[in-house]
């Protein structure tokens, strides 16, 4: 069964308890369940991870090259500062869908720039945890179209 | 049956025949069919329109206030230049999902700025016509959650 | 009786129902009445119009050349994006007073720039519908001075 | 009888003799008479002052807190450079109408930015001395509405 | 007989009467005659149009795809603000020659940027109505070379 | 007994009554008492002053050269606009500690730039009146270390 | 006994041996002792840590939520580049005092911007190791005021 | 017989052999022939020159004052960097038509700025060697109109 | 005997004792003597003043209108921040020569911009006190030429 | 035998398999061999490392202080974003040669800025793996010159 | 007898005949005479040159190292574009006084930046040919002071 | 024997005597010797030239097309200002290695931009005259690899 890597960046481990007015009350475990349900619809296994370390996220993307069919990436704040994550995405050659819980264009100006977007397949933002399910659907459609 | 307005901006009438390397070979009629199928899954009627006139797009958004439950908007090039469309979205108070066929962040710098994004519910870009279906799914989930 | 064109741009048709916390509860009809009262004080007829179409606003300004003594213009969001309206004002050679319901300098940065201001006689902003009456007073004084 | 402070900033003492092509031939005494006439229409006393000293303008605004119902402020060149005047306006909590004799948006770029506008009730510019009368009218309408 | 679309944007209908110091005394009808004479030299019919509506200009470009061999476009002020016109030019795949009556580089800074130039075959500016004839000559040479 | 000049800039005379949500309820007299208590702990006399006049603040700094061991400076809004205060600090060669009641980095962008900071010993901001006491402590430690 | 986290970022482990002309001769152990003495005055335990890893600093801030009453943070160079640290501070909801040994405003331009300052309680910079003691004093006063 | 100076700047001597994908296969001798043919149509002699030296181009423009009726100038890369050439054009008071083989607005951003355009009669770009003939036509029409 | 106003701005009273490495060891009295000697050569009386108050400098310029033949102005730091001084110079219509002791172009970037230069007759900087004598010579030549 | 640290940053572990059109087909092991050969020529041992973790690269530089004679650093994408690496280089006081496989100035604009270059001995870029050997030669010459 | 090099840049050979409204009616020969008179007063020979070639100006500065006591440089338009002239001045170590006929700060924005000013002894602008005499006076005073 | 052109730009003729603290004490003759030694190792003849004239450097690059196998270019200050040199490099199609004696990234901001780098094979800077030898080595490896 093909597997999708769902990779979460810094501070997402606090989801549900962190600024719920901004990020909602669903926890990262709730997001995982939502992803697994969506994966099941497409016949994908889900490898769900989180790290606060930029280097660990890069390592995870590198590993994905041999193991996964695609990536759903919520890079959190590294979205706005990490060229290294951008290069990792270019390097592994897998389809990557960028997800954000909030509409980053409706927040502070420094959140409007994404280093990742130019090398991602596409971006989905502003729909909360539901965005992860949409991302898996998008990946499903993309991989079906590519095969 | 609640209805969704799917509103398409300038040059989208040429879809399928316009720069297919960038925009794909599906026509706007294909997109309409895709939207109607997605609408059906959520019990939405689809009101599907296109105009090259900024004023006509504003008029259509104004009408939507009394008739539609939500809007999927691909404002095309007006995305990058129209404050008037932004104000129309603020004025009507409906949930609006911004869609783009291409990943606008991976193209020319002047396409990175969206006047619409800060007042939209969220944005989906880069997945071709499939993005419209995802937008209707996002709207379905949002309206279900809001009811 | 000399006539003044009072020209309103995009989204102003929704006045009174649109974001009342920002734009107040007076409708465009209320503004028209206020203008007619002010016009009467100066012996002006009032030609009061609104359009969401940039081209229609330009057409209206062109017509004004032969018919009106001056213009009160609330170009709404086109204020910030339309060089064509600026050029129309330069072209017709009539005195144009720019009006805004809100204090545009106290809002988002993109509302601080007016393409129209450099070719207008003057600007009045921040006084709600009352600003239209002040604009007609200003025009009255200007036309009296110029005659 | 409620009193309005009409406060004039640097170089306005030279009015009438200073660059008449730009600023006109009316003197500051003419402007005072015009303000007193306008005040009379609204039942306002007029406290009319001028200083070339930024600190003296701040002192005058502070005093106004206990004595005046509102302020008409032509801060002259300090408009473009003084954050301290902005803070004084915020501090005193009175309605302040910003006035300029000339259309500052039609002049050099450094005159387009007003530090005062974001904390003023509104701005009137481009109508010469007449702008002071319009400002007093605006203040009259505002104070009538607020009472 | 192959036909050339000569498309004129906002405010050009006022040509000859609009700021003659800047734009000259020739009317748009004079320009049409000049174009027809130039067309005749190359064996082209001339379809000569003007609109103040951005959307109408886009519609006209779309129609040109099936009917015309090339386009001479003076987009007026939309040159500086319209990404939608740029996209229309890319979409139709016809050779488009950009023309301006005045030397836009010798005027205000906001007139230096052309959204259209990067997708046009070339640009001719500064030669008044004569520029239209040069544009038709350029198109003639281009089409002769391309056949 | 060595003396410290505590110098307060524009609008600080209104402290306690000015926008208490931003600046708190302590008055400038309360701040003076707090400074005198802190001074006592270090064996410093306190010369506590306020002016709304940039020139008067410069004069006070000049006088300090002969009379004071160091300066605590809250230049208020002049922080962001006065190169002359910066030069006065460089000129007198005394250690100057910059204090702000609020965290200027968490406010409007124009408050982020301090002309004074590059020539101050250090900066303390965001701790309300307590910041003055911390500044005197910092000055005490610095003067003790320097002796 | 309430505990304060004193968290040190990259390169601070080299303190005392690293560019002493800029950073002084006190070692990080000296700073720890200074903090413990200051903590004792307020009845705080001190949890003193250093890491060169951005992710480890984020992890430490997350842990602090359950264990510490407040944070003194010298994020070193990550101050200028890390949005993830900013988000971690927002997420944990503890009072954080930003400290820098040097006056960052008196150094290279890229050190003037702090991603952390807008979400910190306040900032203290330029006083060398003494700044840590001032920060603990500020935290002590804040926590006393908040209880 | 009046003479036109056709002046070519740096690297144009390599035309035809230099990056033909960008600049085409016509040599500078071919361009000269094309100019002479165009000149003949207008009764102009052609003085055709090229230099890689900015100073030599300035010297040539100076000489033109006494000898030529007008100038066609392709300044190559000096277009983007030379204020001295701009000043030379202003100094000699002859009509100068700026020509570029390629559409400089469709190339790298640093080629979009022309120091020469603001003082030229007009600009023609994007039509390859044909642009020189158009420039001579434009000059012919201009000189005919001016006589 | 015609009189020249030599007007000195903030911090210049400290000359000779203020950062002598930058500003030299001559005092303001030395500069006065130098000016008087230069004035004598041209038959000018010298009115030599200094103030740290922007408003006082404006007042002095206003007075000059009736009393002096020209002005030598070293506005110190107000050079870089005062639009009000600029406007005062425009208002009085006297020839003003701007002087700086140091070469302001060789110092910090914020000293490169002069608000005064665009309305001054000319500028002399970098020659220390000698610059004042050169300025009086320049004024002498100018007044001789103008008479 | 003196040892050189050759330190490689993020994504360089994928060398040879990562975008070979950009980065070539040599693996990191090939680069190591090339470095060891170059080291041998100069009598240097080579300590060759790679990490995707910014913090680990900083740790490695810190260790180098006691163990190595110099550093060859290819910081990959951290080159463009890491002030912490810059500070680590300043802190350790060893000669550091910056190397890049590609010519970073010929790629995207965000790759043109190097945080490391200002504190490095020098930079070598664009020569592929060969650049490492040149860097070791440069270090050899530098250390020979410095001894 | 010590000699001064007076070096004139591009287009200055046309002085007197070039745009006399801007540059006046004195010719370069008149300026030479003025310089020789001024030189005589100080006991300087004058070596007066002009070239339109940047390289020739650099060559002249190099030669000056061995032959001249100082330089008066009017680099014309190269002032704004030539880093090479700046480096030549740094390289030769002679005092260089920068002169401009016009007040470059009162002209177009691109003339406000001088590459030469930061390495010149000082600058004199706005006084026409008289500025050359003042520059020689300044050089005379400087050389007298330095000996 | 294949020949390498080593081309040196403005002011490099003064090497050894020009600001030795920045550029070292080796003369250009020393650099030539170093290049000849390096060339010999690779079997290259060395054609070593210098000019202060931008046009002469362009001429030399043009000649190289027929005579040399590659170029080592130290364009000095023209690096930062010359688009014409960039275009010459593109035009001749030879491998060009850019060399700088100093680390241009560690100097003034205007030296950070190289017009040449984007079209060069690679860049070597910061290693003094040794950089020329490294450049010849790089060229040797490149030419060996390309054959």
mmCIF file of N, CA and C in Angstrom, chain D residues 10-11 13-14 17-19 52-54 77-78 80-81 108 110-111, chain I residues 53-56 58-59 62 65 81 83-84 86-88 90-92:
data_model
loop_
_atom_site.group_PDB
_atom_site.id
_atom_site.type_symbol
_atom_site.label_atom_id
_atom_site.label_comp_id
_atom_site.label_asym_id
_atom_site.label_seq_id
_atom_site.Cartn_x
_atom_site.Cartn_y
_atom_site.Cartn_z
ATOM 1 N N UNK D 10 4.064 75.905 11.495
ATOM 2 C CA UNK D 10 5.196 76.715 11.048
ATOM 3 C C UNK D 10 4.969 77.396 9.696
ATOM 4 N N UNK D 11 5.421 78.608 9.602
ATOM 5 C CA UNK D 11 5.444 79.431 8.394
ATOM 6 C C UNK D 11 4.076 79.992 8.012
ATOM 7 N N UNK D 13 2.375 82.034 9.662
ATOM 8 C CA UNK D 13 2.361 83.474 9.976
ATOM 9 C C UNK D 13 2.695 84.324 8.748
ATOM 10 N N UNK D 14 3.379 83.736 7.777
ATOM 11 C CA UNK D 14 3.761 84.505 6.583
ATOM 12 C C UNK D 14 2.683 84.466 5.504
ATOM 13 N N UNK D 17 1.930 86.601 2.122
ATOM 14 C CA UNK D 17 3.155 87.167 1.568
ATOM 15 C C UNK D 17 4.100 86.072 1.104
ATOM 16 N N UNK D 18 3.819 84.828 1.511
ATOM 17 C CA UNK D 18 4.698 83.692 1.207
ATOM 18 C C UNK D 18 4.223 82.972 -0.039
ATOM 19 N N UNK D 19 5.060 82.913 -1.041
ATOM 20 C CA UNK D 19 4.773 82.172 -2.274
ATOM 21 C C UNK D 19 3.298 82.232 -2.640
ATOM 22 N N UNK D 52 5.585 78.644 15.324
ATOM 23 C CA UNK D 52 6.584 77.928 14.530
ATOM 24 C C UNK D 52 7.274 76.832 15.330
ATOM 25 N N UNK D 53 6.910 76.677 16.619
ATOM 26 C CA UNK D 53 7.591 75.741 17.519
ATOM 27 C C UNK D 53 6.741 74.488 17.714
ATOM 28 N N UNK D 54 7.302 73.335 17.345
ATOM 29 C CA UNK D 54 6.596 72.058 17.513
ATOM 30 C C UNK D 54 6.153 71.888 18.972
ATOM 31 N N UNK D 77 4.358 72.084 7.826
ATOM 32 C CA UNK D 77 5.377 71.084 7.507
ATOM 33 C C UNK D 77 5.524 70.031 8.598
ATOM 34 N N UNK D 78 5.124 70.332 9.839
ATOM 35 C CA UNK D 78 5.213 69.311 10.896
ATOM 36 C C UNK D 78 4.281 68.135 10.614
ATOM 37 N N UNK D 80 4.316 66.331 8.181
ATOM 38 C CA UNK D 80 5.064 65.280 7.497
ATOM 39 C C UNK D 80 6.181 64.695 8.353
ATOM 40 N N UNK D 81 6.489 65.338 9.483
ATOM 41 C CA UNK D 81 7.657 64.890 10.253
ATOM 42 C C UNK D 81 7.387 64.642 11.727
ATOM 43 N N UNK D 108 5.083 67.697 -3.831
ATOM 44 C CA UNK D 108 6.219 66.780 -3.756
ATOM 45 C C UNK D 108 5.844 65.533 -2.947
ATOM 46 N N UNK D 110 7.263 63.962 -0.578
ATOM 47 C CA UNK D 110 7.419 63.979 0.882
ATOM 48 C C UNK D 110 6.255 64.686 1.571
ATOM 49 N N UNK D 111 5.419 65.372 0.811
ATOM 50 C CA UNK D 111 4.227 65.991 1.414
ATOM 51 C C UNK D 111 3.006 65.064 1.375
ATOM 52 N N UNK I 53 16.704 75.163 19.009
ATOM 53 C CA UNK I 53 15.259 75.047 18.817
ATOM 54 C C UNK I 53 14.904 75.259 17.340
ATOM 55 N N UNK I 54 14.288 74.254 16.735
ATOM 56 C CA UNK I 54 13.856 74.335 15.336
ATOM 57 C C UNK I 54 12.976 75.568 15.131
ATOM 58 N N UNK I 55 12.041 75.784 16.045
ATOM 59 C CA UNK I 55 11.126 76.922 15.921
ATOM 60 C C UNK I 55 11.874 78.250 15.959
ATOM 61 N N UNK I 56 12.904 78.339 16.790
ATOM 62 C CA UNK I 56 13.675 79.574 16.880
ATOM 63 C C UNK I 56 14.457 79.830 15.590
ATOM 64 N N UNK I 58 13.433 78.900 12.641
ATOM 65 C CA UNK I 58 12.423 79.374 11.689
ATOM 66 C C UNK I 58 12.116 80.853 11.945
ATOM 67 N N UNK I 59 11.915 81.203 13.216
ATOM 68 C CA UNK I 59 11.669 82.609 13.554
ATOM 69 C C UNK I 59 12.803 83.503 13.023
ATOM 70 N N UNK I 62 12.541 84.026 9.346
ATOM 71 C CA UNK I 62 11.456 84.955 9.025
ATOM 72 C C UNK I 62 11.889 86.408 9.222
ATOM 73 N N UNK I 65 13.982 88.202 6.516
ATOM 74 C CA UNK I 65 13.367 88.730 5.308
ATOM 75 C C UNK I 65 13.477 90.250 5.209
ATOM 76 N N UNK I 81 16.022 66.339 8.964
ATOM 77 C CA UNK I 81 14.671 66.011 9.438
ATOM 78 C C UNK I 81 13.651 67.131 9.279
ATOM 79 N N UNK I 83 11.337 69.611 7.399
ATOM 80 C CA UNK I 83 10.652 70.175 6.245
ATOM 81 C C UNK I 83 10.251 71.623 6.551
ATOM 82 N N UNK I 84 10.038 71.920 7.831
ATOM 83 C CA UNK I 84 9.621 73.269 8.210
ATOM 84 C C UNK I 84 10.716 74.297 7.892
ATOM 85 N N UNK I 86 12.921 73.945 5.507
ATOM 86 C CA UNK I 86 12.868 74.034 4.045
ATOM 87 C C UNK I 86 11.804 75.031 3.606
ATOM 88 N N UNK I 87 10.620 74.887 4.199
ATOM 89 C CA UNK I 87 9.527 75.772 3.816
ATOM 90 C C UNK I 87 9.821 77.224 4.207
ATOM 91 N N UNK I 88 10.490 77.418 5.334
ATOM 92 C CA UNK I 88 10.840 78.782 5.739
ATOM 93 C C UNK I 88 11.775 79.413 4.705
ATOM 94 N N UNK I 90 12.008 78.652 1.481
ATOM 95 C CA UNK I 90 11.195 78.979 0.297
ATOM 96 C C UNK I 90 10.380 80.245 0.540
ATOM 97 N N UNK I 91 9.865 80.366 1.771
ATOM 98 C CA UNK I 91 8.944 81.459 2.071
ATOM 99 C C UNK I 91 9.623 82.825 2.029
ATOM 100 N N UNK I 92 10.892 82.887 2.492
ATOM 101 C CA UNK I 92 11.494 84.217 2.647
ATOM 102 C C UNK I 92 12.127 84.733 1.361
#
